[in-house]
mmCIF file of C-alpha atoms and ligand atoms in Angstrom:
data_model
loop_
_atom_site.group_PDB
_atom_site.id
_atom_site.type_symbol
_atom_site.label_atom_id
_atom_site.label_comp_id
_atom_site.label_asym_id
_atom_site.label_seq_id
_atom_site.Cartn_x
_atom_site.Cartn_y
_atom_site.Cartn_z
ATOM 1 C CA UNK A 71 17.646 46.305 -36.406
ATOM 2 C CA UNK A 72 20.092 43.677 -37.054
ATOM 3 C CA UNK A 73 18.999 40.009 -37.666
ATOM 4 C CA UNK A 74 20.620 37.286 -35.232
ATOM 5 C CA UNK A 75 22.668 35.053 -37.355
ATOM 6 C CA UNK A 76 21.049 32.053 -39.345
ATOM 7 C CA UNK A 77 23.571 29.068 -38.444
ATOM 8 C CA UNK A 78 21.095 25.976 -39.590
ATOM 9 C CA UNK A 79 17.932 25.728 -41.566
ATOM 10 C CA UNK A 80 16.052 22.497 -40.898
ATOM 11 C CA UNK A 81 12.694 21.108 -42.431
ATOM 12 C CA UNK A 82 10.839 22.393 -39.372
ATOM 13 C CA UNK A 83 13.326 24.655 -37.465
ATOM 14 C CA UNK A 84 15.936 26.992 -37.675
ATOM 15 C CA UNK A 85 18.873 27.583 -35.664
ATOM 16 C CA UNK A 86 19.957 30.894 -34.957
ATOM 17 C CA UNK A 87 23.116 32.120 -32.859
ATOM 18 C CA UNK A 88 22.413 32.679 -29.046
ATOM 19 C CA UNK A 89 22.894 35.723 -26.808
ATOM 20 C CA UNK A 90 25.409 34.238 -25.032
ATOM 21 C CA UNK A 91 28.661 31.639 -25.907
ATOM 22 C CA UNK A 92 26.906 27.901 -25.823
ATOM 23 C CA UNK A 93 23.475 29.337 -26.334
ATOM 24 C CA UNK A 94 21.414 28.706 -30.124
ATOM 25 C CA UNK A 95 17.685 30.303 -30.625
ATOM 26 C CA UNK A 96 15.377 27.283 -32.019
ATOM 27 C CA UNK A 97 12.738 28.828 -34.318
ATOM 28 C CA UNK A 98 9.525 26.676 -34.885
ATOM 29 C CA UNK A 99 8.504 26.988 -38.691
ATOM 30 C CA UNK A 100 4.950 26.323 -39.937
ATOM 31 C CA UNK A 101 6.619 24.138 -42.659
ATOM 32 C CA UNK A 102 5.919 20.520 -42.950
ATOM 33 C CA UNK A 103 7.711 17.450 -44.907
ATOM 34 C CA UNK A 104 7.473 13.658 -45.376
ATOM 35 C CA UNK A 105 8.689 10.939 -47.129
ATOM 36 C CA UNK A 106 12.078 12.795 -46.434
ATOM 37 C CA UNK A 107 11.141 15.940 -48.009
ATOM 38 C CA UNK A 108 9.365 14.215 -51.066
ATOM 39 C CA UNK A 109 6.051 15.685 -49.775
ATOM 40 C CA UNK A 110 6.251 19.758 -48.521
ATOM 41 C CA UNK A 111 3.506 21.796 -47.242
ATOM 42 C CA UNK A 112 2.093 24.917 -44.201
ATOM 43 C CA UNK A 113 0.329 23.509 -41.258
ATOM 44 C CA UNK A 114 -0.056 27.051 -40.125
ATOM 45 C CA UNK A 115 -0.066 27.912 -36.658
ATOM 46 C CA UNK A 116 2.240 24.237 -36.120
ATOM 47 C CA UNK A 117 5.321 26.328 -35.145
ATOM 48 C CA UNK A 118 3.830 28.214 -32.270
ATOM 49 C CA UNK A 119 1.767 25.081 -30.931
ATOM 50 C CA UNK A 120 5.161 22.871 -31.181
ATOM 51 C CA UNK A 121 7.155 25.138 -29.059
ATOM 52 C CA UNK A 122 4.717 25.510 -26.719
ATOM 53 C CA UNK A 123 4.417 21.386 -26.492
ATOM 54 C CA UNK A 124 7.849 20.703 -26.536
ATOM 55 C CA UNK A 125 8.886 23.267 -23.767
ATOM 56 C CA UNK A 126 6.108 21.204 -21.206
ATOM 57 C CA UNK A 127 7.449 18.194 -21.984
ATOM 58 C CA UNK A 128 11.387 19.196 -22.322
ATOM 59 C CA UNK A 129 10.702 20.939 -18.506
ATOM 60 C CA UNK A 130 8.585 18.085 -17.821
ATOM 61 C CA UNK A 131 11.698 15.719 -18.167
ATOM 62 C CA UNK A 132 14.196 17.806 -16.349
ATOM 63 C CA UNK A 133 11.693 17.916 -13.108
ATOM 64 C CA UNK A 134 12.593 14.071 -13.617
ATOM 65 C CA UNK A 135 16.009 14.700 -14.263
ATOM 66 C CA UNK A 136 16.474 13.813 -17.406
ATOM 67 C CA UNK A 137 18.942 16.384 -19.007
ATOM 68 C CA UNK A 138 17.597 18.433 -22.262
ATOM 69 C CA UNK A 139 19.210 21.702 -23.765
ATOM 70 C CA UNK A 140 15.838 23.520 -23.022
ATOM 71 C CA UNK A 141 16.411 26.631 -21.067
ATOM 72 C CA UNK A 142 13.434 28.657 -21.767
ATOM 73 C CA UNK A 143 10.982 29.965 -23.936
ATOM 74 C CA UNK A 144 11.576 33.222 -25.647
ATOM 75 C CA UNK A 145 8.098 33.734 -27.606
ATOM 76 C CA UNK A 146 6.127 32.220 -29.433
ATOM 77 C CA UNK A 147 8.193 30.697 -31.860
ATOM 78 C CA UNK A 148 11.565 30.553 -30.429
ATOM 79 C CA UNK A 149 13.424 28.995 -27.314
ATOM 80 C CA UNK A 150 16.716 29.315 -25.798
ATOM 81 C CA UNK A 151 18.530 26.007 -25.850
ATOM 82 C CA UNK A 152 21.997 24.844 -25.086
ATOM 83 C CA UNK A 153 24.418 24.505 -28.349
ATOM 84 C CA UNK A 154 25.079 20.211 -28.575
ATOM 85 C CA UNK A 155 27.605 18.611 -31.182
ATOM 86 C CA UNK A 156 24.310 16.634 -32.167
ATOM 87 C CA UNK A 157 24.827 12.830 -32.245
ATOM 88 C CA UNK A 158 23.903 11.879 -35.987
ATOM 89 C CA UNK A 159 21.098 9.132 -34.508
ATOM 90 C CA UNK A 160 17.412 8.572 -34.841
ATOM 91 C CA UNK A 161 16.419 6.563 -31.273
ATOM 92 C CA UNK A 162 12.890 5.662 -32.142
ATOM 93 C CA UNK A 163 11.094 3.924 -29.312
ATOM 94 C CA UNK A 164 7.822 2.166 -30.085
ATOM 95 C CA UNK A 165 4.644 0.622 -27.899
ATOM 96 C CA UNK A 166 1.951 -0.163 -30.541
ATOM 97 C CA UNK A 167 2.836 -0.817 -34.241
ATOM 98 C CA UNK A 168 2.983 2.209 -36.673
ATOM 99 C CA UNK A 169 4.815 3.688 -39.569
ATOM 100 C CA UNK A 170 7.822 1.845 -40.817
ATOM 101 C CA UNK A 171 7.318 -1.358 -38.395
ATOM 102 C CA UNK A 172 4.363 -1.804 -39.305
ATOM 103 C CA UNK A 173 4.850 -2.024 -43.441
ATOM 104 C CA UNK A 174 8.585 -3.690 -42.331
ATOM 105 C CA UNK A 175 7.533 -6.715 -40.574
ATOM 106 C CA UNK A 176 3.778 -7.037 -41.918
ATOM 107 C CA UNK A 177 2.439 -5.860 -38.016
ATOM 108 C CA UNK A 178 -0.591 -5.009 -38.537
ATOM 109 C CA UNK A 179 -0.732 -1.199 -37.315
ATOM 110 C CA UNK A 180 -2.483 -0.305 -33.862
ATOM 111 C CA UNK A 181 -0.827 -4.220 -32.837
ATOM 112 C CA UNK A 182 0.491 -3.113 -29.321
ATOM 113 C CA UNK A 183 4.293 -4.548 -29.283
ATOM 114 C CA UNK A 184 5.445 -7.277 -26.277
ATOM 115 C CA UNK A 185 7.537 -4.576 -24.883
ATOM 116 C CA UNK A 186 8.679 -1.365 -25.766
ATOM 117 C CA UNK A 187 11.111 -1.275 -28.183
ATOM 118 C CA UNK A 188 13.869 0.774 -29.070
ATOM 119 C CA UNK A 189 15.302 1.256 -32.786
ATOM 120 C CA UNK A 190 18.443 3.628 -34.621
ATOM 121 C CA UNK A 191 18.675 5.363 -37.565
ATOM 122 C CA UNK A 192 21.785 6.919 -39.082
ATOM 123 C CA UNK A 193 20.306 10.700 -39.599
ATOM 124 C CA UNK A 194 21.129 11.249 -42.939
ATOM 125 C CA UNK A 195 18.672 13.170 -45.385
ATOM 126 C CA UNK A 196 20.445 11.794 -48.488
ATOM 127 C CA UNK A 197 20.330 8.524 -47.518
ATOM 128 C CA UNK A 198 16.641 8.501 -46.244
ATOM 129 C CA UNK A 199 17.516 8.241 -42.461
ATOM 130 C CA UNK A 200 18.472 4.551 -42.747
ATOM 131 C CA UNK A 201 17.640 2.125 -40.125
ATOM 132 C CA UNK A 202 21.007 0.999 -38.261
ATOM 133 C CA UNK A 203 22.541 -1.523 -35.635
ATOM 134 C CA UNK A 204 24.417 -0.704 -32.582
ATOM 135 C CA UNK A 205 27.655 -2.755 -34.488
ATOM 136 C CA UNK A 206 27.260 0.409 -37.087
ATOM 137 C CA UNK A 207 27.659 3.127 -34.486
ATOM 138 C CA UNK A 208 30.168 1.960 -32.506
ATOM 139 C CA UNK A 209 32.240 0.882 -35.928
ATOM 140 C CA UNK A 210 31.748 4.032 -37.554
ATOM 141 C CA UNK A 211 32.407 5.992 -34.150
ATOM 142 C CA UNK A 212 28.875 7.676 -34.129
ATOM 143 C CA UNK A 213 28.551 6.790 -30.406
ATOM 144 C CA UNK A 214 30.748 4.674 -27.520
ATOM 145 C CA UNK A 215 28.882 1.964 -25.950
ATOM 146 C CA UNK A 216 28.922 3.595 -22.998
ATOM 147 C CA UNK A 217 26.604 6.615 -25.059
ATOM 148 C CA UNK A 218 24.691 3.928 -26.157
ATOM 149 C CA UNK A 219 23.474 2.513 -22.840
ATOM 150 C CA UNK A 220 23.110 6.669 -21.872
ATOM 151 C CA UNK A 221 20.725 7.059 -24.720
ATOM 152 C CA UNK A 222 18.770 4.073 -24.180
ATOM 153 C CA UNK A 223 18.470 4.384 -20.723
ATOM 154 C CA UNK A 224 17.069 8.050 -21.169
ATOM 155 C CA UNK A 225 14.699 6.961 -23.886
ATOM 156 C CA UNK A 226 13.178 4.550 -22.077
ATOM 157 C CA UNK A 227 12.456 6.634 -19.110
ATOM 158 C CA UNK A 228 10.898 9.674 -21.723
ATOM 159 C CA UNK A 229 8.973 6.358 -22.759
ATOM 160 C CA UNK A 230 7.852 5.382 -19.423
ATOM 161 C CA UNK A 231 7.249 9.013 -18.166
ATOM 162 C CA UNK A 232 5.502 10.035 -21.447
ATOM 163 C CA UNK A 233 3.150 6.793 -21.888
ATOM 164 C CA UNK A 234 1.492 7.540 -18.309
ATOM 165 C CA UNK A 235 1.323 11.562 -18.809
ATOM 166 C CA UNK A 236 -0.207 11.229 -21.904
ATOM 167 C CA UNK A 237 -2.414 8.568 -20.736
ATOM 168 C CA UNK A 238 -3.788 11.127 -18.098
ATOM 169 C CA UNK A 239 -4.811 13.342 -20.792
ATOM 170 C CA UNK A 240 -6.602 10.133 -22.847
ATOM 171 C CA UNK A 241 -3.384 9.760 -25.618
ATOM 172 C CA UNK A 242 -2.233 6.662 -26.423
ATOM 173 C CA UNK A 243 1.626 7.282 -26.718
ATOM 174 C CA UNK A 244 1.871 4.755 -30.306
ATOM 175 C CA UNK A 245 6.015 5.589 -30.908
ATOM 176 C CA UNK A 246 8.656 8.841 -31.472
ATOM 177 C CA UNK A 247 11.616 10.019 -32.128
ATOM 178 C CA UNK A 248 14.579 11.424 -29.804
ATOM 179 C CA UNK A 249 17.943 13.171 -30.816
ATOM 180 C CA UNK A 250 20.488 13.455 -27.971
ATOM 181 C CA UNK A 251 23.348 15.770 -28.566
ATOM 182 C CA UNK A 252 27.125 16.575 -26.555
ATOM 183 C CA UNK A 253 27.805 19.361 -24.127
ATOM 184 C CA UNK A 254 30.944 19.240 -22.541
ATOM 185 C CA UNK A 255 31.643 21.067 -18.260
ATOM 186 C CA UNK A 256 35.502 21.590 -18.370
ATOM 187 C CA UNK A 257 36.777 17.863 -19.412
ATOM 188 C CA UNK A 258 33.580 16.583 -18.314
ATOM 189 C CA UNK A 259 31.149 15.668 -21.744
ATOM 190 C CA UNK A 260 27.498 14.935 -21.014
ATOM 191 C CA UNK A 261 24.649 13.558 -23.152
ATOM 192 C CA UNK A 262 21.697 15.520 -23.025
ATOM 193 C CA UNK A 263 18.555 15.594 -25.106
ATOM 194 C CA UNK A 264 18.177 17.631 -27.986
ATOM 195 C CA UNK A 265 15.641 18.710 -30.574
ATOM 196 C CA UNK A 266 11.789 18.657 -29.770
ATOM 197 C CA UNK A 267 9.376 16.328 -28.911
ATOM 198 C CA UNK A 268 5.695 17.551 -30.239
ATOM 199 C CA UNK A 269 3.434 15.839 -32.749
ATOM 200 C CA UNK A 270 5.883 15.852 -35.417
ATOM 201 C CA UNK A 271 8.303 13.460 -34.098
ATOM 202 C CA UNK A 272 5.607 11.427 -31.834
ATOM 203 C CA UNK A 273 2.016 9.535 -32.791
ATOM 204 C CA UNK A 274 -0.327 10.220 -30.826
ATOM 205 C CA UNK A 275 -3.295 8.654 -30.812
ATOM 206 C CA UNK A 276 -6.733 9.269 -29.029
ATOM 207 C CA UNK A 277 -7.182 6.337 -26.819
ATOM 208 C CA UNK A 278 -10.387 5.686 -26.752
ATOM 209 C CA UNK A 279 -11.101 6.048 -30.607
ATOM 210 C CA UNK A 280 -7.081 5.734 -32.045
ATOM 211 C CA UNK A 281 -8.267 9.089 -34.133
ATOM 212 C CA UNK A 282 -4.337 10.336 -34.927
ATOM 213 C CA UNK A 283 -3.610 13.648 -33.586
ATOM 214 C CA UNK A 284 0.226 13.636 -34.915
ATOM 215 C CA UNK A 285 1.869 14.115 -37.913
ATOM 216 C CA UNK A 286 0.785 11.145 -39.791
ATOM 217 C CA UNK A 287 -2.823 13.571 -40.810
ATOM 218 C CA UNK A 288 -0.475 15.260 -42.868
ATOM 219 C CA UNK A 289 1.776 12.255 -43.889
ATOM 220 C CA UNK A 290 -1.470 10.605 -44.851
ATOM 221 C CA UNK A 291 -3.460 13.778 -46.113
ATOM 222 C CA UNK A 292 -6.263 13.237 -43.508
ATOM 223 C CA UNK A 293 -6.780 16.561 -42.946
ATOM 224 C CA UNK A 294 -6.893 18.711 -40.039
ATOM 225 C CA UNK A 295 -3.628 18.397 -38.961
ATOM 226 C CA UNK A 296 -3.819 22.159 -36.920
ATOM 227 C CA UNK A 297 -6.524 20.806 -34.897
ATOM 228 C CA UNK A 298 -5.481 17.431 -34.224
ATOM 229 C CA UNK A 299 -1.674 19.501 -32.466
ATOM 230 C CA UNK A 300 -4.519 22.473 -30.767
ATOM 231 C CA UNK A 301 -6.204 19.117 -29.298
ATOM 232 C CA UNK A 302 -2.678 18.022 -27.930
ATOM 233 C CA UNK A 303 -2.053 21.429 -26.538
ATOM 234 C CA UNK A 304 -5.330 21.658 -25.273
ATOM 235 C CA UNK A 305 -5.642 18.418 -23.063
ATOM 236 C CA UNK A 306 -1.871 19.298 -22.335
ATOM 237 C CA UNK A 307 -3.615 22.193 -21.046
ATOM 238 C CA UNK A 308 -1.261 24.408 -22.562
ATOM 239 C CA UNK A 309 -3.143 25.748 -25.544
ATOM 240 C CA UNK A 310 -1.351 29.734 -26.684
ATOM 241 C CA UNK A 311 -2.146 32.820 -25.757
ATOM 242 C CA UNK A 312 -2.529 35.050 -28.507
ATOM 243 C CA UNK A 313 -0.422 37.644 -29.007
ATOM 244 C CA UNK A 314 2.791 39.072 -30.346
ATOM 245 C CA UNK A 315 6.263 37.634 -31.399
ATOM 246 C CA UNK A 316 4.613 35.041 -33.699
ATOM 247 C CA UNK A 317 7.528 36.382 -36.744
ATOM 248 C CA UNK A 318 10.337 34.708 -38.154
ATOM 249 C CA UNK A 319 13.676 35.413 -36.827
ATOM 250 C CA UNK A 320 12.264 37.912 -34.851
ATOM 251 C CA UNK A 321 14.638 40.753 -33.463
ATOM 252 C CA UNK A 322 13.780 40.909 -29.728
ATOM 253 C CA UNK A 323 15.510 39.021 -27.470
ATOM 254 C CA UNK A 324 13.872 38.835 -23.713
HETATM 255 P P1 5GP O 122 8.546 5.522 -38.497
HETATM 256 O O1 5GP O 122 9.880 4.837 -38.433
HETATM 257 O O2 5GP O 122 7.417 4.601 -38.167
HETATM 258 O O3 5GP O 122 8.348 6.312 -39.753
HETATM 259 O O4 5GP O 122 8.583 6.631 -37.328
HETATM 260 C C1 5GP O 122 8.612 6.280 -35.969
HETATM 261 C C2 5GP O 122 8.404 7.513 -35.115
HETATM 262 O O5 5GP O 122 9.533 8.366 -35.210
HETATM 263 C C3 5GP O 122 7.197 8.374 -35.509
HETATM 264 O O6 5GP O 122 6.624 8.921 -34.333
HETATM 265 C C4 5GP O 122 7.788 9.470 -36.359
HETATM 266 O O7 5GP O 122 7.054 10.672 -36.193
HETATM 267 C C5 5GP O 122 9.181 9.618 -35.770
HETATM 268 N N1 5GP O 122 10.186 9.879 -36.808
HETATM 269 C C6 5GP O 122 10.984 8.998 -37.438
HETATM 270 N N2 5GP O 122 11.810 9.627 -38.316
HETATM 271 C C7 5GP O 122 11.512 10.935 -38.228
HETATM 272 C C8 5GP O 122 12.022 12.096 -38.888
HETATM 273 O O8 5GP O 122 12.951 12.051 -39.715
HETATM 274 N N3 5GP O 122 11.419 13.271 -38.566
HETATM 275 C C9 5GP O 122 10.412 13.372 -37.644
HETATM 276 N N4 5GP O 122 9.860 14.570 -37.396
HETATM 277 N N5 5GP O 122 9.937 12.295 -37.004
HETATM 278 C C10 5GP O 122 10.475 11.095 -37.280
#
C-alpha cells in the first residue's frame, strides 16, 4: 500500500499530504526535545494522549468560535487539519511565572503575574526561537497590525476560556504557546489557529499542590512525564481507548 506523502517533519509531529486539496494529516510522534533540540528523548504513549487533548480543546474553541484548522480526528495518532501558510510567531501568554520569565526578570516561579500577559517569539530553530517586539514583525513583514490585534485578541480568549476549563478539572493554567497560521476563502484571508495545544506547549500545574503535569517533567528530568499527560487526559475525561491505528504514517484513511 502506498505511503501518503511526508511534506514536514517536526520535533513532535509530522505533516503528511491530505486526502483532499487544502487538507494536511498531523501525526503525533512519541518524540520529545528541549533546550531547542539540545535534549532528545520517547515519552511513549505522548503522541496518542496529545492528539486526543488537543482535538477537545481545538473543538472546544470552535464551540466558542474561535477558528482552528482542526477538522477531525482520524486515529489515534493523526488528525485532519486545514493546510495554513503558518505565521513564523511564538504568542506565549502567561498567568503565573514559569520558564523563561521567570530566569529573565528574576520572578520567582509559581509568582502569579498582575495580568495576563502576552509575549512573541520569531520561530526560528537556528536562532533558538528568539523573543521579539511587535516593531520586529511588522518591520520584517511577519504580520500586519491588523494580524497582530487578530492574534492577540484570540489568545487571550484561549487564555480566558482555558484558565476556567482547566480550573474545573483542578489545573492551574501557569502559561503556553499558540501558532496561528493563513487560510485564504476566494480573496478573503483569515487567521486561524494552528498547531496543538496539549502538555507540550502548555504548563499545567495541579492546583492544589503545583505538582507539574506538562512538559517541564521532561525538561527538568522529574520523571513520569506519561503519567503526569494520562492525568491531563484523565480529568479532561478523555483518557484513550485502546486499540488500533496507533502506527506511524499509517495507510488508512477514514
Ligand atoms: P518559556 O518561554 O517559559 O520557555 O515557555 C512558555 C510557554 O510556551 C510554556 O508553556 C512552553 O511549553 C511553551 N513554549 C515556548 N516555546 C516553545 C516551543 O518551542 N515548543 C513548545 N512545545 N512549547 C513552547
Amino acid at each position: 500500500m502506498a505511503r501518503r506523502r511526508q511534506l514536514y517533519e517536526g520535533k513532535a509531529k509530522i505533516l503528511f499530504e491530505g486526502p483532499e486539496p487544502g487538507t494536511l494529516v498531523q501525526y503525533f510522534k512519541d518524540d520529545a526535545t528541549a533546550g531547542n533540540g539540545a535534549k532528545h528523548g520517547i515519552i511513549t504513549g505522548k503522541g496518542v494522549l496529545n492528539n486526543r487533548i488537543s482535538e477537545y480543546i481545538m473543538l472546544r474553541l470552535q464551540e466558542i468560535g474561535i477558528p482552528t484548522h482542526f477538522i477531525r480526528r482520524i486515529n489515534m495518532r493523526e488528525q485532519l487539519i486545514r493546510e495554513v501558510e503558518i505565521i513564523p510567531l511564538e504568542i506565549v501568554v502567561r498567568n503565573i511565572a514559569a520558564g523563561s520569565i521567570a530566569k529573565r526578570l528574576g520572578i520567582p516561579e509559581g509568582t502569579r503575574l498582575p495580568r495576563a500577559i502576552v509575549e512573541y517569539y520569531y520561530k526560528n530553530d537556528a536562532l533558538g526561537d528568539p523573543m521579539v517586539a511587535e516593531e520586529h514583525i511588522t518591520a520584517f513583514g511577519w504580520a500586519c497590525p491588523h494580524d497582530m490585534d487578530d492574534m492577540v485578541a484570540m489568545s487571550l480568549r484561549v487564555n480566558d476560556f482555558l484558565t476556567g476549563l482547566f480550573a474545573g478539572v483542578g489545573i492551574s493554567l501557569v502559561d503556553f504557546k499558540l501558532e496561528f497560521g493563513r487560510v485564504w476563502e476566494g480573496e478573503e484571508m483569515r487567521i486561524i489557529l494552528a498547531d496543538e495545544i496539549s502538555p507540550d506547549n502548555c504548563r499545567l500545574w495541579d492546583a492544589k499542590t503545583n505538582e507539574k503535569l506538562d512538559k517541564d517533567r521532561f525538561r527538568r528530568d522529574m520523571g513520569q512525564v506519561e503519567e503526569a499527560y494520562q492525568e491531563v487526559a484523565r480529568r479532561l475525561g478523555i483518557l484513550p481507548e485502546a486499540g488500533n491505528g496507533d502506527h506511524k504514517g499509517s495507510d488508512t484513511m477514514q
